Each structure stands twice: as structure tokens, then as C-alpha cells.
Amino acid sequence: METLDQIGYGFAVALAPENLLFVFIGVLAGTVIGMLPGLGPMSAIALMIPIAFGMDPTTAIIMLAGVYYGAVFGGSTSSILLNAPGISGTVATSFDGYPMARQGMAGKALAVAAIASFAGGTVGVVLLMLIAPWLAKFAVSFGPADYFSLMVLGLTAVVSLGGKNLTKGLIAAVVGVVISLVGIDSQTATMRFTFGVPELFEGVQFLIVALGVFALAEVFAMLARRGSGGGDGAITSLRLNRREVRALSAPTARGSLLGFFVGVLPGAGATIASFMAYSAEKRLARDGATFGSGNIKGVAAPEAGNNAAAVGSFVPLLTLGVPGSGTTAILLGALLVLGVQPGPLMLSERPDVFWGVVASMYVGNLVLLVLNLPLIPLFAKVLKTPRAVLLPVVVVFCVIGVYGLSFTTFDLWLLLGFGVLGYMMRQNGFPAAPLILGLILGGLMEKSMRQALQISDGAWSTFATSPFSAGLLALAVLALVGPLLARLRRRPAAPSDAFG
């Protein structure tokens, strides 16, 4: 009963006229920023912190939180329409969303993304309200060995994301991990894979790789096809029939639950949650073989996952004062600047901030749905743009997004190089998704592995002695070996086919 009273108090705070206005401002700004490659929620929140000075702390954090989950909600638009992910958390959405757009189903793909995002955010808020304190205690019990094993399990998604060729998928993943190691080693100050180039000392930015292997590679592919226009066929209605609604229900529910619990873990975040939701759904779905060619389940699962994870990341932030990602680290700084100390005492000392922000997330997700659904037909018309106009626009988006990172032309050359690499990978059957996943997880895996080995005095057995770590590693082995054995059983006369 006490929890219900607190939730009611939170909605009373969130629905105050001033707070409701800043919910709208935050989610609107986040949606627009999420559509534009290169900005993302981190930059947006950092830019809006000065605006928050002098505001009531509850109102300010409500606005900044709205920017965060609004950007995750809106990032799917450019992923679906242009194959240019607005933020890293919507990369997995492009795997099936962009093929749907090319088949003339852009409106339907955007509608699925909007509905799944709303469902994921709503499920995340409900779970945040009910079990945040307990989940915080569970998350803090995770050790470095457990995190390493979790990342290994995430990396085994290459089995499903790599298509029929396991070897090519693993090669792409290894290339992604190698790219993640470029730069100065933070612990030993050793130069790695920099070749003496100062611009590589800080590593290769994720956005450069993502826009190169997805958006710019698609531009090269469209030029090579010499087709006309950005999409194929007429843009269909955004309405979903009963069969499609039934088909989406389970993937959305599973993606929401998985995304929230992944988001609770510090260091995981919306990107990993979306990849894991997509990978899990591809394994579970009866029509998993059609993923990557325009399956609406492949849009619903990652969109539900990344939005639920965005909400889940507030669990360690608000209840422990531990940021789980770069974005929540900036939010932590904003809380401290505004005089609010997050942590276990926050629920008793500042219930207006805690429950007001939590309740505002539900209101914000509803506002996002109302804002985005009417605009879908307008967004979908992007695909009717003639190729002669559309391709330069995509290139300009890529150039502006990449150049805005550090304002160096070297990054533009890197963008071109990764665009060529992405095009060559397409031509030779190498999937781009494992490369991106390896890039995302590589640095996190290395950090967790080193921490675990330092704690255990270099004993590798630490990854097996932790029950949770051992269980995750066992699942990772099964994820790799299971599909391989299944292919060997289907083709006993030619076992080498299982390796491509």
C-alpha cells in the first residue's frame, strides 16, 4: 500500500503544469536529436545542463531524463528510413527496419517501432516502480568476472546475426574487437594500432564506424545498383492487422523484460540490450531465418529492448548513485550540480525527485507515442525522394555527424574508409552487425577482464568460480556450439558447410 501511495505522489508531481510542460520539451528535443546522426543523448543532455541551472531540481531532472529516453525513442527513424542509426541503441533496428522501408513498408516499420518503444518504456517504468530497490542490490553484487561473462554471452550473438556463415560472422566480430582496442591503453599508456597517427590516440569513435559500414556503404550499394529512388514501391499504410499485432506481442514483451534487466546492470545499456533482444528473438522465432530481410519482429524486439533498458539504467543511478553509462554519468553530474545526492537515502530524503522522475517517464512515453504516430506518414515520404537528392542528403548527414565529433578531416577519411569496408563486406557476404557488436563490447570486455584478474591475482579460474559467471559462459558456449551441431546433423555428408 505504501508503494501505491508513493506512485500516486509521483504522478501528482509529474502532472503539475510546469513539470508536464518540461516533459514535453524534453521528449520533443530528444526525439529530434535522436533522429540526427552525430548528436545523441549525451551531447544533448550536456548542452541542456546550463538551461537547468536555477530550475527546480525535480523539473530539471524530468526534462533531462525526457531528452534521454526521447532520443532512444526517436533514433529508430533514421535507422529505418536511411540505414543511418541516429544513436548506437538503434543499430539493431536497422537490420529489419531498413529492408522493410525498401519494400515500401516504411510506415508500418515506423509504427511498429513507435508501438514497441512505447511498450518497452512502459514496462520499464512499471518494473522500476515496483522492484527498483531490490534490483539495485542485485546489480551491485555483480563483479567484474560476471560482467566479462555477460559481454562474452552478448558477443555470441554473432551466431544469429552472422547469417548462415558462422566463420564470416566470427571474423567480422573479431575485426570489431580489434577496432575497439585502437588508441592509448588507459592502464599501461601503451599505443595500440595507432601507427603513430595522433588522431588515433583516443581510439575510433563508434559513430564513424556505424555510419560508415551502414549508411555510407548503402550509398555505395545504391550507386552500384543504379536503381531509382530510396525505396521500392509505394509506401503502405502504417496500420497493423490482427495477425501482425499477435505476432508482435510476444517479441515486444520479451524484448521489454530482457532490455530492462540488462539496463539495470551498470555498463550494459540500451545498445547491448537491443542487440541481445534481437539475437534472442531470432533464435526463438519460428521464422527466424527471415530476420534481416524485413521481419517486423526484428523491429519490435530491439526497439522494446532499448527503450526498456533506457528506463532500467535509472535503477543504479537513482538508488545507488552509480551511473551505468556515459549518459547516466552526465545525469549524475546534473543531479549533484542541482544539489540532489542520488543513492539509497534518496527515496526518503528526496521522494519528489525520485518518484516524480519515475512517473514522468510514463507520461513522457505516452507523449512520445502521441507525437510520433501522426508524423509517421510525413517521415515515410523521405523514401519517395529521388535518388539524386536522397543520396547527397545521406552523405551530408554522415559528414556533419562525424565532423561534429572532433572537427577534424581525418575523421572524414576514416568515415570513407569504413564506408568502403562496409561495401566490400556486403559484396563478399560478411555481415556488418557482428563487427558493430564487437566494437561495442570489446572495450567493456577488456576492462572487466583486467579488473577480474587483478582482484584474483591473475587466476583465470575466477571466471569459473563465480556461479553467475560460470553459468553465463556455459550459455555462451551453447549459443556457439548448438547451431553448429544442428547444421552438422542436417548435413552429415558435408560437415565443412557448417563453417561456410
Short mmCIF file of C-alpha atoms in Angstrom, two decimals, residues 158-175 425 428-431 434-435 480 483-484 487 495-500:
data_model
loop_
_atom_site.label_atom_id
_atom_site.label_comp_id
_atom_site.label_asym_id
_atom_site.label_seq_id
_atom_site.Cartn_x
_atom_site.Cartn_y
_atom_site.Cartn_z
CA VAL A 158 27.22 -13.26 -33.90
CA VAL A 159 25.84 -16.78 -34.32
CA SER A 160 22.42 -15.40 -35.18
CA LEU A 161 23.47 -12.03 -36.50
CA GLY A 162 26.05 -13.57 -38.81
CA GLY A 163 23.52 -15.32 -41.02
CA LYS A 164 24.27 -18.80 -42.33
CA ASN A 165 28.05 -18.39 -42.32
CA LEU A 166 29.45 -18.74 -38.82
CA THR A 167 33.06 -18.18 -39.85
CA LYS A 168 32.38 -14.86 -41.56
CA GLY A 169 30.32 -13.69 -38.62
CA LEU A 170 33.14 -14.51 -36.19
CA ILE A 171 35.72 -12.80 -38.42
CA ALA A 172 33.59 -9.66 -38.51
CA ALA A 173 33.23 -9.75 -34.71
CA VAL A 174 36.99 -10.10 -34.22
CA VAL A 175 37.59 -7.14 -36.54
CA MET A 425 31.77 -6.77 -46.66
CA ASN A 428 31.56 -10.76 -50.07
CA GLY A 429 28.85 -11.90 -47.65
CA PHE A 430 30.37 -10.62 -44.39
CA PRO A 431 27.67 -9.31 -42.01
CA PRO A 434 28.89 -8.65 -35.61
CA LEU A 435 31.53 -6.01 -36.38
CA LEU A 480 28.04 -21.05 -30.36
CA PRO A 483 23.68 -24.07 -34.06
CA LEU A 484 26.92 -25.61 -35.34
CA ARG A 487 23.94 -27.87 -39.02
CA PRO A 495 30.28 -31.05 -42.41
CA SER A 496 32.56 -28.34 -43.74
CA ASP A 497 29.48 -26.48 -44.99
CA ALA A 498 28.67 -25.54 -41.41
CA PHE A 499 31.74 -23.30 -41.45
CA GLY A 500 30.81 -21.56 -44.68
#
